[in-house]
Amino acid sequence: MTTASVDVDTARADYAALVDRGLSLDITRGKPSPKQLDLANALLALPGDGTFKAEDGTDVRNYGGLKGLPELRRIFAGALQVPAEHLLAAGNSSLELMHDAVVHALLSKVPGAERRWADEPRVAFLAPVPGYDRHFALTERFGIELIPVPMTGEGPDMDVVERLVAEDAGIKGIWCVPKYSNPTGVTFSDDVVKRLASMTTAAPDFRIFWDNAYAVHHLTDDEPALADVLALSAEAGHADRPFVFGSTSKITYAGGGVGFFGASEANLAWWTGLIGKRTIGSDKVNQLRHALFLKDEDGVRAHMRKHAEIIGPKFEAVDRILTEELSDLASWTKPTGGYFVSLTVPEGTAKEVVRLAKEAGVALTPAGATHPHGDDPADAVIRIAPTFPELADVEEAVRALAVCVRLAAAQQSL
Amino acid sequence: MTTASVDVDTARADYAALVDRGLSLDITRGKPSPKQLDLANALLALPGDGTFKAEDGTDVRNYGGLKGLPELRRIFAGALQVPAEHLLAAGNSSLELMHDAVVHALLSKVPGAERRWADEPRVAFLAPVPGYDRHFALTERFGIELIPVPMTGEGPDMDVVERLVAEDAGIKGIWCVPKYSNPTGVTFSDDVVKRLASMTTAAPDFRIFWDNAYAVHHLTDDEPALADVLALSAEAGHADRPFVFGSTSKITYAGGGVGFFGASEANLAWWTGLIGKRTIGSDKVNQLRHALFLKDEDGVRAHMRKHAEIIGPKFEAVDRILTEELSDLASWTKPTGGYFVSLTVPEGTAKEVVRLAKEAGVALTPAGATHPHGDDPADAVIRIAPTFPELADVEEAVRALAVCVRLAAAQQSL
């Protein structure tokens, strides 16, 4: 990458013209678009008056059932790579399950722990960067230290991870989005998963927070296989290491889906013992609704192809326009699934690009959001979330973004 | 009460005949019956295909909205005595909101606190007894000490409460079910609420956990008014003292309802700041479903009258049979709302009654469940939950219970 070709006067004129257009566009968050949500509108009238029995005869309208409906857990067992009997269906969010996993570990010893995390002198998590801001915010809220680890094209840099966890017993966890990672789109290689599952950790109660948010969110027919972290961990003698999370937030409804938690027998006994003090069961009506709508694993697959038809062209547009406009200045990922593109602009200009875009009416995720404490030391990474706006707006927003990148680069070269 | 009239041989013969009948009945938990759940079956097909916009235009299918839908909060503002703008609609359970309130107070300073509860040398709650076992279990799970306080016919014994909270800064809260209390059915008098709101507490961060679970759950036309704890606390200069909880679990569906949290401005700012790290919004589709079904405060009232028609006769049957069978031996409450009857048997016999009933095929809530750590020092209180079984089964179960009470009393007098 070079900034040599950027002509300041041209960049300024282009930006002035952009501002004059008075745009109002938003590519900040990984939200499904209305058209994607429409795909699941049958849910709005399900399970249907008179339908309230689960397959085992449970009246879903009443109290009970800490594990969730077996028929729904079975549908997602394959995609989330957790045997149905070890997969729990819960409320409308996996983020809250991750939050609660941290809370429970803080306040009640996880299997294998010497003490509660709240009683540890120090608790740290590894944070592969660029990564997901909500993961970081969740752990920061509890005063948990975040240690950045570089992401590579096949997952976190395992040489760094292995060295850190081997020597530091304060490191209790690592955040992972193993498939179509937020925001790089990288799927962890078999080697990375195997090393995560088998590495030696100084902490006896180390946990992999395996946020498999995009397990079935393919954009193309090339569907990368992800190694089975639960099975590999068990084989390596670390059965209790992974906490697996997933949800239908970007399959059915972000506001009314179902979250999942999967783990070893010992972890599940710990978990259900604790959540049994908190709830008399999650929303089983919504779980039945989802089971009736999605039917089976093939039903999920067919449904996700409809999503890909809607959002695939948006990702193609991002790549096409960035190629046309910024090949000489920036680099970006070309994900085949998930919700994000990660754009790397010249060092020291990301914040300025976001500021310029905002002034031109284009909202971007704050620069730095992909790093712990919102601090990207290189000030170079910008996350693009193209799913929510209409295709024409995505195109317009990315063209506008390119104008801002060119101006920021030009200003820097002055 | 006297045990003088119990003839041992008759009691034994009656019990033997009871056992011979091989009953299988359950009056343990406060669960709505299938007929009650049927009242809300329109929910199963709501909001209906094509209906997904809240009144403010929000697409309920997508992410967002930590406070929940305004139209649903407005419907319950009156019943829960919380201004709609200070009332949040959340997931399917108020128990989880109470749990999370304790968690958040443990891990992040509540308004007015000198430190996090996790950093206090000791945290205690007052537990009016008899009370609700799930409240006790929730606090016990975090190592919070429970200090029993006697319930009177108008709420907790305020002379005891005022003395304890004035002298002990370790007491951070009190569990209250202020209307149709679990299990006594008592509604707190105006004087009790006023004293709770205005009393001097040694702890600057004392909280009233106001579980208004039965706010609209009247069995008769005599609907007792409950004093407004939020308003009275604010008047007394303790605006941040109450945390108010409620839910539709026993209005619509126990397994698919909506929970509510109400509090002062400062408490809500604290709460939303914390839950914003945990969730991107609760299930707004279910909130819209409820708003469309219940419509307004009158809709709730009309709906609750249908519940009363179903469960009122069950409560009448309990009182009638206890009057016929146990007037000489026991006393019991005659609630005009809520879900429970509290039966007081001769001291030292409650555990034996529950054991005898179990052997005769009648499941009762374990004796002692109404007290912290399951320990009723007098071994005298049994909670009766008559809502779930059919009327004929309630009658049979209470007659069986009476046989067990007579035998236990007779054995004791030997």
CSV table of C-alpha atoms in Angstrom, one decimal, chain A:
chain,number,residue,atom,x,y,z
A,1,MET,CA,0.0,0.0,0.0
A,2,THR,CA,1.2,3.5,-0.8
A,3,THR,CA,-0.3,6.9,-0.4
A,4,ALA,CA,1.9,8.3,-3.2
A,5,SER,CA,-0.9,8.5,-5.7
A,6,VAL,CA,-3.3,10.6,-3.6
A,7,ASP,CA,-3.7,14.1,-4.9
A,8,VAL,CA,-4.8,16.3,-2.1
A,9,ASP,CA,-6.7,18.8,-4.2
A,10,THR,CA,-8.7,16.1,-5.9
A,11,ALA,CA,-9.4,14.4,-2.6
A,12,ARG,CA,-10.6,17.6,-1.1
A,13,ALA,CA,-12.8,18.4,-4.0
A,14,ASP,CA,-14.3,14.9,-4.0
A,15,TYR,CA,-15.0,15.1,-0.3
A,16,ALA,CA,-16.6,18.6,-0.6
A,17,ALA,CA,-18.9,17.2,-3.3
A,18,LEU,CA,-19.7,14.3,-1.0
A,19,VAL,CA,-20.7,16.5,1.8
A,20,ASP,CA,-22.8,18.6,-0.5
A,21,ARG,CA,-24.9,15.5,-1.2
A,22,GLY,CA,-26.2,15.4,2.4
A,23,LEU,CA,-26.2,11.7,2.7
A,24,SER,CA,-27.7,9.9,5.7
A,25,LEU,CA,-26.4,6.3,5.7
A,26,ASP,CA,-25.5,3.8,8.4
A,27,ILE,CA,-23.2,0.8,8.1
A,28,THR,CA,-22.3,0.5,11.7
A,29,ARG,CA,-23.9,-2.6,13.2
A,30,GLY,CA,-24.4,-6.2,12.1
A,31,LYS,CA,-28.1,-6.1,11.9
A,32,PRO,CA,-30.2,-8.2,9.6
A,33,SER,CA,-32.2,-6.1,7.1
A,34,PRO,CA,-36.0,-6.0,7.0
A,35,LYS,CA,-36.0,-8.3,4.0
A,36,GLN,CA,-34.0,-10.9,5.9
A,37,LEU,CA,-36.4,-10.7,8.8
A,38,ASP,CA,-39.3,-11.1,6.4
A,39,LEU,CA,-38.0,-14.6,5.6
A,40,ALA,CA,-39.1,-15.7,9.1
A,41,ASN,CA,-42.5,-14.0,9.2
A,42,ALA,CA,-44.3,-17.3,9.5
A,43,LEU,CA,-43.0,-17.2,13.1
A,44,LEU,CA,-45.4,-14.3,13.8
A,45,ALA,CA,-48.4,-16.6,13.7
A,46,LEU,CA,-46.7,-19.7,15.2
A,47,PRO,CA,-47.1,-22.1,17.0
A,48,GLY,CA,-50.8,-21.3,16.2
A,49,ASP,CA,-53.8,-21.4,18.5
A,50,GLY,CA,-54.2,-24.8,20.0
A,51,THR,CA,-50.5,-25.9,19.5
A,52,PHE,CA,-48.7,-25.9,22.8
A,53,LYS,CA,-47.3,-29.4,23.4
A,54,ALA,CA,-43.7,-30.3,22.8
A,55,GLU,CA,-42.9,-33.7,21.4
A,56,ASP,CA,-42.4,-35.1,24.9
A,57,GLY,CA,-45.9,-33.8,25.9
A,58,THR,CA,-44.6,-30.8,27.8
A,59,ASP,CA,-47.1,-27.9,27.9
A,60,VAL,CA,-44.7,-25.2,26.7
A,61,ARG,CA,-47.0,-22.5,28.2
A,62,ASN,CA,-46.3,-23.5,31.7
A,63,TYR,CA,-43.2,-23.4,34.0
A,64,GLY,CA,-40.3,-25.8,33.8
A,65,GLY,CA,-37.5,-27.1,31.7
A,66,LEU,CA,-34.0,-25.7,32.4
A,67,LYS,CA,-32.6,-27.4,29.3
A,68,GLY,CA,-35.1,-26.2,26.7
A,69,LEU,CA,-37.0,-28.2,24.2
A,70,PRO,CA,-35.2,-31.3,22.9
A,71,GLU,CA,-36.6,-31.0,19.4
A,72,LEU,CA,-35.0,-27.5,19.0
A,73,ARG,CA,-31.7,-28.6,20.5
A,74,ARG,CA,-31.6,-31.4,18.1
A,75,ILE,CA,-32.0,-29.1,15.1
A,76,PHE,CA,-29.0,-27.1,16.1
A,77,ALA,CA,-26.8,-29.9,17.5
A,78,GLY,CA,-25.1,-30.5,14.1
A,79,ALA,CA,-24.5,-26.8,13.2
A,80,LEU,CA,-23.1,-26.0,16.6
A,81,GLN,CA,-21.2,-29.3,16.9
A,82,VAL,CA,-22.6,-30.1,20.3
A,83,PRO,CA,-24.5,-33.3,21.0
A,84,ALA,CA,-28.2,-32.4,21.6
A,85,GLU,CA,-28.1,-33.7,25.1
A,86,HIS,CA,-25.2,-31.3,25.9
A,87,LEU,CA,-26.8,-28.4,24.1
A,88,LEU,CA,-29.3,-26.1,26.0
A,89,ALA,CA,-31.8,-23.8,24.4
A,90,ALA,CA,-32.4,-20.6,26.4
A,91,GLY,CA,-33.7,-17.1,25.9
A,92,ASN,CA,-33.4,-14.6,23.0
A,93,SER,CA,-29.7,-13.9,23.2
A,94,SER,CA,-26.3,-15.7,23.3
A,95,LEU,CA,-24.6,-12.5,24.5
A,96,GLU,CA,-26.5,-12.8,27.7
A,97,LEU,CA,-25.4,-16.5,28.1
A,98,MET,CA,-21.7,-15.4,27.6
A,99,HIS,CA,-22.3,-12.6,30.2
A,100,ASP,CA,-23.9,-15.0,32.6
A,101,ALA,CA,-21.1,-17.6,32.1
A,102,VAL,CA,-18.6,-14.9,33.3
A,103,VAL,CA,-20.9,-14.0,36.2
A,104,HIS,CA,-21.3,-17.6,37.3
A,105,ALA,CA,-17.5,-18.2,37.1
A,106,LEU,CA,-16.9,-15.0,39.1
A,107,LEU,CA,-19.4,-16.0,41.8
A,108,SER,CA,-19.2,-19.9,41.8
A,109,LYS,CA,-16.2,-22.0,41.1
A,110,VAL,CA,-16.3,-23.5,37.6
A,111,PRO,CA,-15.4,-27.2,37.3
A,112,GLY,CA,-11.6,-27.4,37.8
A,113,ALA,CA,-11.2,-24.1,39.5
A,114,GLU,CA,-9.3,-23.6,42.7
A,115,ARG,CA,-11.4,-20.6,43.6
A,116,ARG,CA,-14.1,-18.3,42.3
A,117,TRP,CA,-12.8,-15.9,39.7
A,118,ALA,CA,-14.0,-13.1,42.0
A,119,ASP,CA,-11.5,-14.3,44.6
A,120,GLU,CA,-8.6,-14.4,42.1
A,121,PRO,CA,-6.0,-11.7,42.5
A,122,ARG,CA,-6.3,-11.1,38.7
A,123,VAL,CA,-8.5,-12.4,35.9
A,124,ALA,CA,-7.5,-11.9,32.2
A,125,PHE,CA,-8.9,-13.0,28.9
A,126,LEU,CA,-7.1,-13.2,25.6
A,127,ALA,CA,-8.7,-10.9,23.0
A,128,PRO,CA,-7.9,-11.8,19.4
A,129,VAL,CA,-7.8,-8.5,17.4
A,130,PRO,CA,-9.5,-7.3,15.4
A,131,GLY,CA,-12.4,-8.7,17.4
A,132,TYR,CA,-16.0,-8.1,18.6
A,133,ASP,CA,-16.6,-5.0,20.6
A,134,ARG,CA,-19.4,-6.5,22.7
A,135,HIS,CA,-17.2,-9.3,23.9
A,136,PHE,CA,-14.6,-6.8,25.0
A,137,ALA,CA,-17.2,-4.6,26.7
A,138,LEU,CA,-18.7,-7.5,28.6
A,139,THR,CA,-15.4,-8.6,30.1
A,140,GLU,CA,-14.2,-5.0,30.7
A,141,ARG,CA,-17.4,-4.3,32.7
A,142,PHE,CA,-16.2,-6.9,35.3
A,143,GLY,CA,-12.7,-5.5,35.5
A,144,ILE,CA,-11.3,-8.4,33.5
A,145,GLU,CA,-8.0,-7.6,31.8
A,146,LEU,CA,-8.0,-8.0,28.0
A,147,ILE,CA,-4.7,-9.1,26.4
A,148,PRO,CA,-4.7,-8.5,22.6
A,149,VAL,CA,-3.5,-11.4,20.4
A,150,PRO,CA,-3.1,-10.9,16.7
A,151,MET,CA,-5.6,-12.6,14.3
A,152,THR,CA,-4.0,-14.3,11.4
A,153,GLY,CA,-5.7,-15.7,8.3
A,154,GLU,CA,-6.5,-18.9,10.1
A,155,GLY,CA,-7.4,-17.7,13.6
A,156,PRO,CA,-5.6,-16.3,16.5
A,157,ASP,CA,-1.8,-16.4,16.4
A,158,MET,CA,-1.4,-19.7,18.3
A,159,ASP,CA,2.3,-19.2,19.0
A,160,VAL,CA,1.4,-16.1,21.0
A,161,VAL,CA,-1.6,-17.8,22.6
A,162,GLU,CA,0.3,-20.9,23.7
A,163,ARG,CA,3.1,-18.9,25.2
A,164,LEU,CA,0.8,-16.6,27.1
A,165,VAL,CA,-1.5,-19.2,28.6
A,166,ALA,CA,1.3,-21.5,29.5
A,167,GLU,CA,3.0,-18.9,31.7
A,168,ASP,CA,0.2,-16.9,33.1
A,169,ALA,CA,-2.3,-18.6,35.5
A,170,GLY,CA,-4.3,-15.3,35.6
A,171,ILE,CA,-5.5,-15.9,32.0
A,172,LYS,CA,-8.8,-17.6,32.4
A,173,GLY,CA,-10.3,-17.4,29.0
A,174,ILE,CA,-10.1,-16.5,25.3
A,175,TRP,CA,-12.8,-14.9,23.1
A,176,CYS,CA,-13.3,-16.8,19.9
A,177,VAL,CA,-15.7,-16.3,16.9
A,178,PRO,CA,-14.4,-19.4,15.2
A,179,LYS,CA,-16.4,-19.2,11.9
A,180,TYR,CA,-16.6,-16.1,9.7
A,181,SER,CA,-15.0,-14.2,12.6
A,182,ASN,CA,-16.3,-10.7,13.6
A,183,PRO,CA,-14.9,-8.7,11.8
A,184,THR,CA,-12.4,-10.4,9.6
A,185,GLY,CA,-14.5,-13.3,8.3
A,186,VAL,CA,-11.7,-15.8,9.0
A,187,THR,CA,-12.7,-19.3,9.9
A,188,PHE,CA,-10.3,-21.0,12.3
A,189,SER,CA,-8.1,-23.7,10.7
A,190,ASP,CA,-8.2,-27.3,12.0
A,191,ASP,CA,-4.7,-26.7,13.3
A,192,VAL,CA,-5.7,-23.6,15.3
A,193,VAL,CA,-8.7,-25.4,16.8
A,194,LYS,CA,-6.6,-28.4,17.7
A,195,ARG,CA,-3.9,-26.3,19.4
A,196,LEU,CA,-6.6,-24.4,21.4
A,197,ALA,CA,-8.1,-27.7,22.5
A,198,SER,CA,-4.9,-29.3,23.5
A,199,MET,CA,-2.6,-26.5,24.6
A,200,THR,CA,-1.2,-26.5,28.2
A,201,THR,CA,-2.6,-23.7,30.3
A,202,ALA,CA,-1.3,-22.5,33.6
A,203,ALA,CA,-4.9,-21.9,34.8
A,204,PRO,CA,-6.6,-25.2,35.6
A,205,ASP,CA,-10.0,-23.5,34.9
A,206,PHE,CA,-9.2,-22.0,31.5
A,207,ARG,CA,-12.2,-21.6,29.3
A,208,ILE,CA,-12.6,-21.1,25.5
A,209,PHE,CA,-15.6,-18.8,25.0
A,210,TRP,CA,-16.6,-20.2,21.6
A,211,ASP,CA,-19.1,-17.8,20.1
A,212,ASN,CA,-20.2,-19.7,17.0
A,213,ALA,CA,-22.5,-16.9,16.0
A,214,TYR,CA,-22.2,-17.5,12.2
A,215,ALA,CA,-22.1,-21.3,12.2
A,216,VAL,CA,-24.6,-21.6,9.2
A,217,HIS,CA,-24.2,-18.1,7.8
A,218,HIS,CA,-22.6,-18.9,4.5
A,219,LEU,CA,-22.5,-16.4,1.6
A,220,THR,CA,-21.4,-18.9,-1.0
A,221,ASP,CA,-21.5,-22.7,-1.7
A,222,ASP,CA,-18.0,-23.0,-0.3
A,223,GLU,CA,-18.9,-23.9,3.2
A,224,PRO,CA,-15.7,-24.2,5.3
A,225,ALA,CA,-15.7,-27.0,7.9
A,226,LEU,CA,-14.8,-26.1,11.4
A,227,ALA,CA,-13.0,-28.5,13.6
A,228,ASP,CA,-15.0,-29.8,16.6
A,229,VAL,CA,-13.7,-28.0,19.6
A,230,LEU,CA,-15.7,-30.0,22.2
A,231,ALA,CA,-14.5,-33.3,20.8
A,232,LEU,CA,-10.9,-32.2,20.3
A,233,SER,CA,-10.8,-30.8,23.8
A,234,ALA,CA,-12.2,-34.0,25.3
A,235,GLU,CA,-9.7,-36.1,23.3
A,236,ALA,CA,-6.9,-33.9,24.7
A,237,GLY,CA,-8.1,-34.4,28.2
A,238,HIS,CA,-9.6,-30.9,28.5
A,239,ALA,CA,-13.3,-31.8,28.2
A,240,ASP,CA,-14.4,-28.8,30.4
A,241,ARG,CA,-12.4,-26.2,28.4
A,242,PRO,CA,-15.0,-25.0,25.8
A,243,PHE,CA,-18.1,-23.1,26.5
A,244,VAL,CA,-20.0,-23.1,23.1
A,245,PHE,CA,-22.5,-20.3,22.3
A,246,GLY,CA,-24.9,-19.8,19.4
A,247,SER,CA,-28.2,-18.3,18.5
A,248,THR,CA,-30.8,-17.8,15.9
A,249,SER,CA,-30.5,-14.0,16.1
A,250,LYS,CA,-29.3,-13.8,12.5
A,251,ILE,CA,-31.3,-16.8,11.3
A,252,THR,CA,-34.8,-15.9,12.4
A,253,TYR,CA,-35.2,-12.7,14.5
A,254,ALA,CA,-32.5,-10.7,16.2
A,255,GLY,CA,-35.1,-9.4,18.6
A,256,GLY,CA,-37.0,-12.7,19.2
A,257,GLY,CA,-34.7,-15.6,18.6
A,258,VAL,CA,-33.3,-18.4,20.7
A,259,GLY,CA,-29.8,-18.6,22.3
A,260,PHE,CA,-27.9,-21.9,22.9
A,261,PHE,CA,-25.2,-23.0,25.3
A,262,GLY,CA,-23.2,-26.2,24.9
A,263,ALA,CA,-20.5,-27.7,27.1
A,264,SER,CA,-19.3,-30.8,28.8
A,265,GLU,CA,-21.3,-32.9,31.3
A,266,ALA,CA,-19.5,-31.3,34.3
A,267,ASN,CA,-20.0,-27.8,32.9
A,268,LEU,CA,-23.7,-28.4,32.3
A,269,ALA,CA,-24.2,-29.7,35.8
A,270,TRP,CA,-22.5,-26.6,37.1
A,271,TRP,CA,-24.6,-24.3,34.8
A,272,THR,CA,-28.0,-25.8,35.4
A,273,GLY,CA,-27.4,-25.9,39.1
A,274,LEU,CA,-26.8,-22.2,39.0
A,275,ILE,CA,-29.5,-21.1,36.5
A,276,GLY,CA,-32.0,-23.1,38.5
A,277,LYS,CA,-31.8,-20.4,41.1
A,278,ARG,CA,-32.5,-17.8,38.5
A,279,THR,CA,-35.3,-19.1,36.3
A,280,ILE,CA,-38.0,-21.7,36.2
A,281,GLY,CA,-37.3,-22.2,32.5
A,282,SER,CA,-36.8,-20.0,29.5
A,283,ASP,CA,-39.5,-19.2,26.9
A,284,LYS,CA,-40.5,-22.6,25.6
A,285,VAL,CA,-43.3,-21.2,23.4
A,286,ASN,CA,-40.7,-19.4,21.4
A,287,GLN,CA,-38.6,-22.6,21.2
A,288,LEU,CA,-41.6,-24.6,19.9
A,289,ARG,CA,-42.3,-21.8,17.4
A,290,HIS,CA,-38.7,-22.1,16.1
A,291,ALA,CA,-38.8,-25.9,16.0
A,292,LEU,CA,-42.0,-25.8,13.9
A,293,PHE,CA,-40.7,-23.2,11.6
A,294,LEU,CA,-37.2,-24.5,11.0
A,295,LYS,CA,-38.2,-28.2,11.1
A,296,ASP,CA,-34.7,-29.7,10.9
A,297,GLU,CA,-31.1,-29.1,9.9
A,298,ASP,CA,-32.0,-29.1,6.2
A,299,GLY,CA,-34.7,-26.5,7.0
A,300,VAL,CA,-32.0,-24.3,8.6
A,301,ARG,CA,-29.8,-24.7,5.6
A,302,ALA,CA,-32.5,-23.9,3.1
A,303,HIS,CA,-33.5,-20.8,5.2
A,304,MET,CA,-29.9,-19.6,5.3
A,305,ARG,CA,-29.6,-19.8,1.5
A,306,LYS,CA,-32.4,-17.2,1.3
A,307,HIS,CA,-30.4,-15.0,3.5
A,308,ALA,CA,-27.3,-15.4,1.3
A,309,GLU,CA,-29.4,-14.4,-1.7
A,310,ILE,CA,-30.3,-11.1,0.0
A,311,ILE,CA,-26.9,-10.2,1.6
A,312,GLY,CA,-24.5,-11.8,-0.8
A,313,PRO,CA,-24.8,-9.0,-3.4
A,314,LYS,CA,-24.1,-6.5,-0.6
A,315,PHE,CA,-20.8,-8.1,0.2
A,316,GLU,CA,-20.0,-8.4,-3.5
A,317,ALA,CA,-20.7,-4.7,-3.8
A,318,VAL,CA,-18.3,-3.8,-1.0
A,319,ASP,CA,-15.5,-5.8,-2.5
A,320,ARG,CA,-16.2,-4.5,-6.0
A,321,ILE,CA,-16.2,-0.8,-5.0
A,322,LEU,CA,-13.2,-1.1,-2.6
A,323,THR,CA,-11.3,-2.8,-5.5
A,324,GLU,CA,-12.3,0.0,-7.9
A,325,GLU,CA,-11.5,2.8,-5.4
A,326,LEU,CA,-8.9,1.8,-2.9
A,327,SER,CA,-6.7,-0.9,-4.3
A,328,ASP,CA,-3.7,1.4,-4.1
A,329,LEU,CA,-4.4,2.5,-0.5
A,330,ALA,CA,-6.1,-0.1,1.6
A,331,SER,CA,-6.7,-3.8,2.1
A,332,TRP,CA,-9.8,-5.6,3.2
A,333,THR,CA,-11.1,-9.1,3.9
A,334,LYS,CA,-13.3,-11.0,1.4
A,335,PRO,CA,-15.4,-13.2,3.7
A,336,THR,CA,-17.5,-16.0,2.4
A,337,GLY,CA,-19.9,-15.8,5.3
A,338,GLY,CA,-20.8,-13.9,8.4
A,339,TYR,CA,-21.7,-10.3,8.8
A,340,PHE,CA,-18.6,-8.1,8.4
A,341,VAL,CA,-15.8,-6.9,6.2
A,342,SER,CA,-12.7,-5.6,7.9
A,343,LEU,CA,-11.0,-2.7,6.1
A,344,THR,CA,-7.4,-1.8,6.8
A,345,VAL,CA,-6.6,1.8,5.9
A,346,PRO,CA,-3.2,3.5,6.1
A,347,GLU,CA,-1.9,3.5,9.7
A,348,GLY,CA,-3.0,6.5,11.8
A,349,THR,CA,-6.0,7.4,9.6
A,350,ALA,CA,-8.9,5.2,10.7
A,351,LYS,CA,-10.3,7.6,13.3
A,352,GLU,CA,-10.0,10.5,10.8
A,353,VAL,CA,-11.8,8.4,8.2
A,354,VAL,CA,-14.7,7.7,10.6
A,355,ARG,CA,-14.9,11.4,11.5
A,356,LEU,CA,-14.9,12.5,7.9
A,357,ALA,CA,-17.6,9.9,7.0
A,358,LYS,CA,-19.7,11.1,9.9
A,359,GLU,CA,-19.5,14.7,8.8
A,360,ALA,CA,-20.6,13.5,5.3
A,361,GLY,CA,-23.6,11.7,6.8
A,362,VAL,CA,-22.2,8.1,6.7
A,363,ALA,CA,-22.2,6.4,10.1
A,364,LEU,CA,-19.4,3.9,10.6
A,365,THR,CA,-18.5,1.7,13.6
A,366,PRO,CA,-16.1,3.8,15.7
A,367,ALA,CA,-12.5,3.2,14.8
A,368,GLY,CA,-10.9,1.2,17.5
A,369,ALA,CA,-14.1,-0.7,18.4
A,370,THR,CA,-12.4,-3.9,17.1
A,371,HIS,CA,-9.9,-3.6,19.9
A,372,PRO,CA,-10.0,-3.8,23.7
A,373,HIS,CA,-10.9,-0.5,25.3
A,374,GLY,CA,-11.6,0.9,21.9
A,375,ASP,CA,-7.9,1.3,21.3
A,376,ASP,CA,-6.4,0.2,18.0
A,377,PRO,CA,-2.7,1.0,18.4
A,378,ALA,CA,-2.3,1.3,14.6
A,379,ASP,CA,-5.5,3.3,14.1
A,380,ALA,CA,-6.0,1.3,10.9
A,381,VAL,CA,-9.0,-1.0,11.2
A,382,ILE,CA,-12.5,-0.1,10.2
A,383,ARG,CA,-15.4,-2.6,10.4
A,384,ILE,CA,-17.9,-2.5,7.6
A,385,ALA,CA,-21.4,-4.0,8.3
A,386,PRO,CA,-23.2,-4.2,4.9
A,387,THR,CA,-26.2,-6.3,5.8
A,388,PHE,CA,-28.8,-3.8,7.1
A,389,PRO,CA,-29.0,-1.1,4.4
A,390,GLU,CA,-30.5,-1.6,1.0
A,391,LEU,CA,-28.0,-2.6,-1.7
A,392,ALA,CA,-28.0,0.9,-3.3
A,393,ASP,CA,-27.2,2.4,0.1
A,394,VAL,CA,-24.4,0.0,0.7
A,395,GLU,CA,-22.9,1.0,-2.6
A,396,GLU,CA,-23.3,4.7,-1.9
A,397,ALA,CA,-21.9,4.3,1.6
A,398,VAL,CA,-18.8,2.4,0.5
A,399,ARG,CA,-18.1,4.9,-2.3
A,400,ALA,CA,-18.4,7.7,0.3
A,401,LEU,CA,-16.1,5.7,2.6
A,402,ALA,CA,-13.5,5.5,-0.2
A,403,VAL,CA,-13.6,9.3,-0.6
A,404,CYS,CA,-12.9,9.7,3.1
A,405,VAL,CA,-10.1,7.2,3.1
A,406,ARG,CA,-8.4,9.0,0.2
A,407,LEU,CA,-8.8,12.4,1.9
A,408,ALA,CA,-7.4,11.1,5.2
A,409,ALA,CA,-4.5,9.6,3.4
A,410,ALA,CA,-3.8,12.7,1.5
A,411,GLN,CA,-4.0,14.9,4.6
A,412,GLN,CA,-1.5,12.5,6.3
A,413,SER,CA,0.9,12.8,3.4
A,414,LEU,CA,1.0,16.6,3.6
